[in-house]
Each structure stands twice: as C-alpha cells, then as structure tokens.
PDB file of C-alpha atoms in Angstrom:
ATOM      1  CA  UNK A  16     -43.692 147.096 -23.374  1.00 42.00           C
ATOM      2  CA  UNK A  17     -41.051 146.061 -25.878  1.00 41.00           C
ATOM      3  CA  UNK A  18     -41.064 147.987 -29.111  1.00 50.00           C
ATOM      4  CA  UNK A  19     -40.811 144.598 -30.815  1.00 57.00           C
ATOM      5  CA  UNK A  20     -44.464 143.923 -29.992  1.00 69.00           C
ATOM      6  CA  UNK A  21     -46.908 146.340 -31.661  1.00 84.00           C
ATOM      7  CA  UNK A  22     -49.613 145.752 -29.080  1.00 89.00           C
ATOM      8  CA  UNK A  23     -51.312 149.108 -29.649  1.00 92.00           C
ATOM      9  CA  UNK A  24     -52.224 148.503 -33.304  1.00 92.00           C
ATOM     10  CA  UNK A  25     -53.196 144.923 -32.481  1.00 92.00           C
ATOM     11  CA  UNK A  26     -55.547 146.072 -29.730  1.00 95.00           C
ATOM     12  CA  UNK A  27     -57.021 148.696 -32.047  1.00 95.00           C
ATOM     13  CA  UNK A  28     -57.569 146.133 -34.796  1.00 93.00           C
ATOM     14  CA  UNK A  29     -59.188 143.687 -32.370  1.00 94.00           C
ATOM     15  CA  UNK A  30     -61.451 146.402 -30.943  1.00 95.00           C
ATOM     16  CA  UNK A  31     -62.596 147.521 -34.381  1.00 94.00           C
ATOM     17  CA  UNK A  32     -63.124 143.907 -35.466  1.00 93.00           C
ATOM     18  CA  UNK A  33     -65.350 143.438 -32.423  1.00 93.00           C
ATOM     19  CA  UNK A  34     -67.374 146.501 -33.346  1.00 95.00           C
ATOM     20  CA  UNK A  35     -66.558 148.220 -30.063  1.00 95.00           C
ATOM     21  CA  UNK A  36     -65.941 151.906 -29.490  1.00 95.00           C
ATOM     22  CA  UNK A  37     -63.426 153.305 -27.035  1.00 94.00           C
ATOM     23  CA  UNK A  38     -66.383 154.185 -24.826  1.00 95.00           C
ATOM     24  CA  UNK A  39     -67.534 150.556 -24.872  1.00 95.00           C
ATOM     25  CA  UNK A  40     -64.109 149.295 -23.804  1.00 95.00           C
ATOM     26  CA  UNK A  41     -63.729 152.042 -21.214  1.00 95.00           C
ATOM     27  CA  UNK A  42     -67.069 151.148 -19.675  1.00 95.00           C
ATOM     28  CA  UNK A  43     -66.242 147.470 -19.417  1.00 95.00           C
ATOM     29  CA  UNK A  44     -62.666 147.887 -18.161  1.00 95.00           C
ATOM     30  CA  UNK A  45     -63.128 151.002 -16.004  1.00 93.00           C
ATOM     31  CA  UNK A  46     -60.181 152.564 -17.831  1.00 94.00           C
ATOM     32  CA  UNK A  47     -60.476 156.033 -19.339  1.00 94.00           C
ATOM     33  CA  UNK A  48     -61.005 156.596 -23.046  1.00 94.00           C
ATOM     34  CA  UNK A  49     -57.923 158.823 -23.128  1.00 95.00           C
ATOM     35  CA  UNK A  50     -55.761 156.120 -21.593  1.00 95.00           C
ATOM     36  CA  UNK A  51     -57.096 153.474 -23.970  1.00 95.00           C
ATOM     37  CA  UNK A  52     -56.485 155.767 -26.934  1.00 95.00           C
ATOM     38  CA  UNK A  53     -52.873 156.294 -25.856  1.00 94.00           C
ATOM     39  CA  UNK A  54     -52.423 152.545 -25.446  1.00 95.00           C
ATOM     40  CA  UNK A  55     -53.702 151.923 -28.986  1.00 94.00           C
ATOM     41  CA  UNK A  56     -51.335 154.586 -30.333  1.00 93.00           C
ATOM     42  CA  UNK A  57     -48.392 153.050 -28.488  1.00 90.00           C
ATOM     43  CA  UNK A  58     -47.844 156.116 -26.305  1.00 92.00           C
ATOM     44  CA  UNK A  59     -48.202 154.340 -22.966  1.00 92.00           C
ATOM     45  CA  UNK A  60     -47.675 150.830 -21.648  1.00 89.00           C
ATOM     46  CA  UNK A  61     -50.578 149.418 -19.656  1.00 92.00           C
ATOM     47  CA  UNK A  62     -50.078 147.326 -16.561  1.00 92.00           C
ATOM     48  CA  UNK A  63     -50.505 143.575 -16.883  1.00 93.00           C
ATOM     49  CA  UNK A  64     -53.904 143.737 -15.162  1.00 93.00           C
ATOM     50  CA  UNK A  65     -55.104 146.511 -17.505  1.00 94.00           C
ATOM     51  CA  UNK A  66     -53.811 144.642 -20.522  1.00 94.00           C
ATOM     52  CA  UNK A  67     -55.606 141.449 -19.536  1.00 94.00           C
ATOM     53  CA  UNK A  68     -58.829 143.400 -18.998  1.00 95.00           C
ATOM     54  CA  UNK A  69     -58.591 145.100 -22.405  1.00 96.00           C
ATOM     55  CA  UNK A  70     -57.841 141.824 -24.166  1.00 95.00           C
ATOM     56  CA  UNK A  71     -60.817 140.106 -22.567  1.00 94.00           C
ATOM     57  CA  UNK A  72     -63.154 142.852 -23.728  1.00 95.00           C
ATOM     58  CA  UNK A  73     -61.893 143.007 -27.326  1.00 95.00           C
ATOM     59  CA  UNK A  74     -61.682 139.214 -27.645  1.00 94.00           C
ATOM     60  CA  UNK A  75     -57.926 138.961 -28.102  1.00 92.00           C
ATOM     61  CA  UNK A  76     -55.860 136.313 -26.329  1.00 92.00           C
ATOM     62  CA  UNK A  77     -52.508 137.186 -24.792  1.00 90.00           C
ATOM     63  CA  UNK A  78     -50.930 134.640 -27.120  1.00 88.00           C
ATOM     64  CA  UNK A  79     -52.336 136.444 -30.150  1.00 86.00           C
ATOM     65  CA  UNK A  80     -51.338 139.816 -28.740  1.00 89.00           C
ATOM     66  CA  UNK A  81     -47.667 138.888 -28.451  1.00 86.00           C
ATOM     67  CA  UNK A  82     -47.419 136.495 -31.384  1.00 84.00           C
ATOM     68  CA  UNK A  83     -44.650 137.162 -33.863  1.00 81.00           C
ATOM     69  CA  UNK A  84     -45.889 137.707 -37.430  1.00 75.00           C
ATOM     70  CA  UNK A  85     -45.612 134.629 -39.613  1.00 74.00           C
ATOM     71  CA  UNK A  86     -43.440 134.981 -42.698  1.00 71.00           C
ATOM     72  CA  UNK A  87     -41.230 132.966 -44.987  1.00 74.00           C
ATOM     73  CA  UNK A  88     -38.409 134.251 -47.149  1.00 74.00           C
ATOM     74  CA  UNK A  89     -37.592 132.665 -50.486  1.00 70.00           C
ATOM     75  CA  UNK A  90     -34.033 133.720 -51.269  1.00 73.00           C
ATOM     76  CA  UNK A  91     -33.240 134.203 -54.945  1.00 73.00           C
ATOM     77  CA  UNK A  92     -30.198 131.961 -54.602  1.00 71.00           C
ATOM     78  CA  UNK A  93     -32.259 129.187 -52.988  1.00 70.00           C
ATOM     79  CA  UNK A  94     -35.209 129.021 -55.365  1.00 68.00           C
ATOM     80  CA  UNK A  95     -35.563 125.542 -56.797  1.00 59.00           C
ATOM     81  CA  UNK A  96     -35.895 125.410 -60.539  1.00 60.00           C
ATOM     82  CA  UNK A  97     -37.127 122.936 -63.085  1.00 51.00           C
ATOM     83  CA  UNK A  98     -37.256 122.999 -66.873  1.00 44.00           C
ATOM     84  CA  UNK A  99     -40.818 122.067 -67.717  1.00 46.00           C
ATOM     85  CA  UNK A 100     -42.508 120.863 -70.898  1.00 45.00           C
ATOM     86  CA  UNK A 101     -42.618 123.500 -73.588  1.00 53.00           C
ATOM     87  CA  UNK A 102     -39.810 125.252 -75.385  1.00 60.00           C
ATOM     88  CA  UNK A 103     -37.157 127.231 -73.489  1.00 70.00           C
ATOM     89  CA  UNK A 104     -39.162 127.407 -70.235  1.00 76.00           C
ATOM     90  CA  UNK A 105     -37.883 127.702 -66.655  1.00 83.00           C
ATOM     91  CA  UNK A 106     -40.343 128.166 -63.793  1.00 83.00           C
ATOM     92  CA  UNK A 107     -39.445 129.024 -60.195  1.00 84.00           C
ATOM     93  CA  UNK A 108     -41.780 129.171 -57.228  1.00 84.00           C
ATOM     94  CA  UNK A 109     -41.556 132.509 -55.376  1.00 86.00           C
ATOM     95  CA  UNK A 110     -43.996 131.665 -52.595  1.00 84.00           C
ATOM     96  CA  UNK A 111     -43.572 128.930 -50.029  1.00 78.00           C
ATOM     97  CA  UNK A 112     -44.748 125.504 -51.150  1.00 74.00           C
ATOM     98  CA  UNK A 113     -46.944 125.419 -48.029  1.00 77.00           C
ATOM     99  CA  UNK A 114     -48.675 128.758 -48.722  1.00 82.00           C
ATOM    100  CA  UNK A 115     -52.445 128.232 -48.897  1.00 85.00           C
ATOM    101  CA  UNK A 116     -53.739 131.622 -50.059  1.00 90.00           C
ATOM    102  CA  UNK A 117     -51.665 132.478 -53.122  1.00 92.00           C
ATOM    103  CA  UNK A 118     -49.089 130.923 -55.435  1.00 88.00           C
ATOM    104  CA  UNK A 119     -46.597 133.126 -57.285  1.00 90.00           C
ATOM    105  CA  UNK A 120     -44.486 131.606 -60.054  1.00 89.00           C
ATOM    106  CA  UNK A 121     -41.836 133.332 -62.144  1.00 91.00           C
ATOM    107  CA  UNK A 122     -41.396 132.072 -65.684  1.00 92.00           C
ATOM    108  CA  UNK A 123     -38.380 132.799 -67.855  1.00 92.00           C
ATOM    109  CA  UNK A 124     -38.911 131.881 -71.484  1.00 92.00           C
ATOM    110  CA  UNK A 125     -36.236 132.009 -74.114  1.00 91.00           C
ATOM    111  CA  UNK A 126     -36.783 133.236 -77.668  1.00 92.00           C
ATOM    112  CA  UNK A 127     -39.914 131.647 -79.130  1.00 84.00           C
ATOM    113  CA  UNK A 128     -40.570 130.058 -75.719  1.00 90.00           C
ATOM    114  CA  UNK A 129     -44.129 128.942 -75.197  1.00 92.00           C
ATOM    115  CA  UNK A 130     -46.573 127.522 -72.703  1.00 89.00           C
ATOM    116  CA  UNK A 131     -47.445 124.961 -75.346  1.00 88.00           C
ATOM    117  CA  UNK A 132     -49.659 124.808 -78.386  1.00 88.00           C
ATOM    118  CA  UNK A 133     -52.518 123.196 -76.484  1.00 88.00           C
ATOM    119  CA  UNK A 134     -54.696 125.306 -74.201  1.00 89.00           C
ATOM    120  CA  UNK A 135     -54.474 124.439 -70.487  1.00 86.00           C
ATOM    121  CA  UNK A 136     -56.403 125.364 -67.353  1.00 87.00           C
ATOM    122  CA  UNK A 137     -55.406 126.005 -63.746  1.00 86.00           C
ATOM    123  CA  UNK A 138     -57.309 124.863 -60.631  1.00 86.00           C
ATOM    124  CA  UNK A 139     -57.666 128.371 -59.237  1.00 88.00           C
ATOM    125  CA  UNK A 140     -60.361 131.054 -59.264  1.00 91.00           C
ATOM    126  CA  UNK A 141     -58.143 134.021 -60.094  1.00 96.00           C
ATOM    127  CA  UNK A 142     -54.966 134.062 -62.165  1.00 95.00           C
ATOM    128  CA  UNK A 143     -52.878 137.104 -63.010  1.00 97.00           C
ATOM    129  CA  UNK A 144     -50.291 137.101 -65.773  1.00 97.00           C
ATOM    130  CA  UNK A 145     -47.859 139.998 -65.321  1.00 98.00           C
ATOM    131  CA  UNK A 146     -45.228 140.523 -68.009  1.00 98.00           C
ATOM    132  CA  UNK A 147     -42.049 141.716 -66.307  1.00 97.00           C
ATOM    133  CA  UNK A 148     -40.046 142.047 -69.521  1.00 97.00           C
ATOM    134  CA  UNK A 149     -40.525 141.217 -73.159  1.00 96.00           C
ATOM    135  CA  UNK A 150     -43.801 140.625 -74.961  1.00 97.00           C
ATOM    136  CA  UNK A 151     -46.076 137.635 -75.249  1.00 97.00           C
ATOM    137  CA  UNK A 152     -49.031 136.554 -77.289  1.00 97.00           C
ATOM    138  CA  UNK A 153     -51.639 135.331 -74.840  1.00 97.00           C
ATOM    139  CA  UNK A 154     -54.431 133.076 -76.039  1.00 96.00           C
ATOM    140  CA  UNK A 155     -57.470 133.099 -73.759  1.00 95.00           C
ATOM    141  CA  UNK A 156     -60.176 130.674 -74.806  1.00 92.00           C
ATOM    142  CA  UNK A 157     -59.400 131.362 -78.459  1.00 88.00           C
ATOM    143  CA  UNK A 158     -59.000 135.139 -78.153  1.00 95.00           C
ATOM    144  CA  UNK A 159     -55.512 136.408 -78.970  1.00 96.00           C
ATOM    145  CA  UNK A 160     -54.125 139.204 -76.760  1.00 97.00           C
ATOM    146  CA  UNK A 161     -50.743 140.924 -77.047  1.00 97.00           C
ATOM    147  CA  UNK A 162     -49.147 141.717 -73.676  1.00 98.00           C
ATOM    148  CA  UNK A 163     -46.040 143.896 -73.440  1.00 97.00           C
ATOM    149  CA  UNK A 164     -43.695 144.637 -70.549  1.00 97.00           C
ATOM    150  CA  UNK A 165     -45.669 146.033 -67.612  1.00 97.00           C
ATOM    151  CA  UNK A 166     -49.016 144.671 -68.814  1.00 98.00           C
ATOM    152  CA  UNK A 167     -51.109 142.491 -66.518  1.00 98.00           C
ATOM    153  CA  UNK A 168     -54.009 140.226 -67.425  1.00 98.00           C
ATOM    154  CA  UNK A 169     -56.475 138.996 -64.782  1.00 97.00           C
ATOM    155  CA  UNK A 170     -58.767 136.074 -65.574  1.00 97.00           C
ATOM    156  CA  UNK A 171     -60.325 132.911 -64.169  1.00 95.00           C
ATOM    157  CA  UNK A 172     -57.620 130.250 -64.121  1.00 91.00           C
ATOM    158  CA  UNK A 173     -60.042 127.564 -65.263  1.00 91.00           C
ATOM    159  CA  UNK A 174     -60.469 129.352 -68.605  1.00 93.00           C
ATOM    160  CA  UNK A 175     -58.404 127.487 -71.242  1.00 93.00           C
ATOM    161  CA  UNK A 176     -55.315 129.496 -72.159  1.00 93.00           C
ATOM    162  CA  UNK A 177     -51.696 129.431 -73.291  1.00 92.00           C
ATOM    163  CA  UNK A 178     -49.034 131.912 -74.367  1.00 94.00           C
ATOM    164  CA  UNK A 179     -46.013 132.404 -76.617  1.00 94.00           C
ATOM    165  CA  UNK A 180     -42.928 134.636 -76.527  1.00 95.00           C
ATOM    166  CA  UNK A 181     -43.296 136.737 -79.664  1.00 94.00           C
ATOM    167  CA  UNK A 182     -39.578 137.480 -79.936  1.00 93.00           C
ATOM    168  CA  UNK A 183     -37.140 135.300 -81.841  1.00 90.00           C
ATOM    169  CA  UNK A 184     -34.168 136.929 -80.091  1.00 93.00           C
ATOM    170  CA  UNK A 185     -35.186 138.107 -76.601  1.00 93.00           C
ATOM    171  CA  UNK A 186     -36.171 136.324 -73.382  1.00 94.00           C
ATOM    172  CA  UNK A 187     -39.437 137.084 -71.640  1.00 96.00           C
ATOM    173  CA  UNK A 188     -40.091 137.114 -67.873  1.00 96.00           C
ATOM    174  CA  UNK A 189     -43.587 136.541 -66.515  1.00 95.00           C
ATOM    175  CA  UNK A 190     -45.079 136.474 -63.033  1.00 95.00           C
ATOM    176  CA  UNK A 191     -48.091 134.248 -62.462  1.00 93.00           C
ATOM    177  CA  UNK A 192     -50.177 135.061 -59.375  1.00 94.00           C
ATOM    178  CA  UNK A 193     -52.808 132.460 -58.539  1.00 92.00           C
ATOM    179  CA  UNK A 194     -55.421 132.642 -55.801  1.00 94.00           C
ATOM    180  CA  UNK A 195     -56.278 130.567 -53.957  1.00 92.00           C
ATOM    181  CA  UNK A 196     -52.930 128.799 -53.960  1.00 88.00           C
ATOM    182  CA  UNK A 197     -52.365 125.764 -56.125  1.00 81.00           C
ATOM    183  CA  UNK A 198     -53.167 122.574 -54.228  1.00 74.00           C
ATOM    184  CA  UNK A 199     -49.757 121.023 -54.831  1.00 62.00           C
ATOM    185  CA  UNK A 200     -47.142 123.249 -56.499  1.00 52.00           C
ATOM    186  CA  UNK A 201     -44.394 120.689 -55.811  1.00 50.00           C
ATOM    187  CA  UNK A 202     -44.093 117.064 -56.843  1.00 41.00           C
ATOM    188  CA  UNK A 203     -41.011 115.200 -55.634  1.00 39.00           C
ATOM    189  CA  UNK A 204     -39.172 118.493 -55.157  1.00 38.00           C
ATOM    190  CA  UNK A 205     -39.878 119.678 -58.704  1.00 34.00           C
ATOM    191  CA  UNK A 206     -41.986 122.730 -59.387  1.00 37.00           C
ATOM    192  CA  UNK A 207     -45.155 121.849 -61.211  1.00 39.00           C
ATOM    193  CA  UNK A 208     -45.626 124.614 -63.727  1.00 41.00           C
ATOM    194  CA  UNK A 209     -48.752 125.968 -65.387  1.00 45.00           C
ATOM    195  CA  UNK A 210     -48.510 123.469 -68.212  1.00 45.00           C
ATOM    196  CA  UNK A 211     -48.497 120.404 -65.963  1.00 43.00           C
ATOM    197  CA  UNK A 212     -51.134 121.087 -63.352  1.00 41.00           C
ATOM    198  CA  UNK A 213     -54.368 119.211 -64.091  1.00 38.00           C
ATOM    199  CA  UNK A 214     -57.796 120.450 -63.121  1.00 36.00           C
TER     200      UNK A 214
END
C-alpha cells in the first residue's frame, strides 16, 4: 500500500472504536492475530480481499479508509481584515469561515485599544482569551482581571465581558478561541468581531 495512506492506524482506530479485540477480528476474518497486528502497525500490506474483510468487521468503508484528511490553510498574507467598532482594533479570522467546531480570531489592539465600554456576550459555550503579547484588563461580569502575556482565561462566552489594553504606548495581541464555532463569523466578506456578534 502507498505510504500516503495510513491504513494501519485507521484500521486500529476503527477496531478500537468498535470495541473489538484482535482476537475478535481474527475470528471473523480467519486471519491471524499476528498478521492483523502487523497490518495495524503498517508493517505489511494486506491483499484486497483481506482488506475488505477487515473493513467489514471493524465497520470501516473503503472510502473512509483511503480518504485524504480534510484541512484548510489560512495563509497569513491572505487573511481578510476589518477594523471593527472600538478604539484601535483589528480582528482577523484564523480559522476557515466554514469551520463548524471552533472559531479562532486574532485581535491586534493599539495603545488604549478596547473591546468597548459596554459588556458584550458571545453565542458560544466556551471562550478562551489568550494574551499573545502585552497586557489587558479583562472585565468578566463586573469582575476585573489583569491578564499579561502568556495568560489565558477560559469562560462561558455568554457571560457579559469586555477588555482594555492597559498600555498607553504598546500594542496588544490576543487570540480568541470559541467553541462551538460562531454561527456566522463573516458578513459580506467582513469579519464580525467579538463586539458585533449578537446573542
């Protein structure tokens, strides 16, 4: 088999997901446990007939077995940007606009940049604010927290919150990780940032 297709690990994962042991698969396929183990470790290539038999037992289709992994690259030079309401704020979307599981947004805020004076909420169960550089004052439902470079805050996105760059001279960079993904991170090609998304 082509080294481009990691069928061994995929068969192993499917077998374990099905709750089957090597003995179970061996008994149903009439292949030896040793052979099956070597297949899962990528040491041998099974015949087409053996492969079909294994897949049937572990509940994995041939299409799934040979499927290429799905991925999308967001090049730094291609990230669309928009200056959003607030002072000295630029947000860029790092994840694909079609991603359903997680949304990642990078915010660059100039000196005294802010998410706004009013508290806002996000339509997501889990939100992580990770300060890449600089320091911010984070207000979470009235509680004031100071976050420095390298600090991360995890909270429910529906909790009212906002933030401010505490420096009058330095920029701050923040990553926002939201799960599940925002329902519509783009409107007419413009990134909808934390301060504009209604709940």
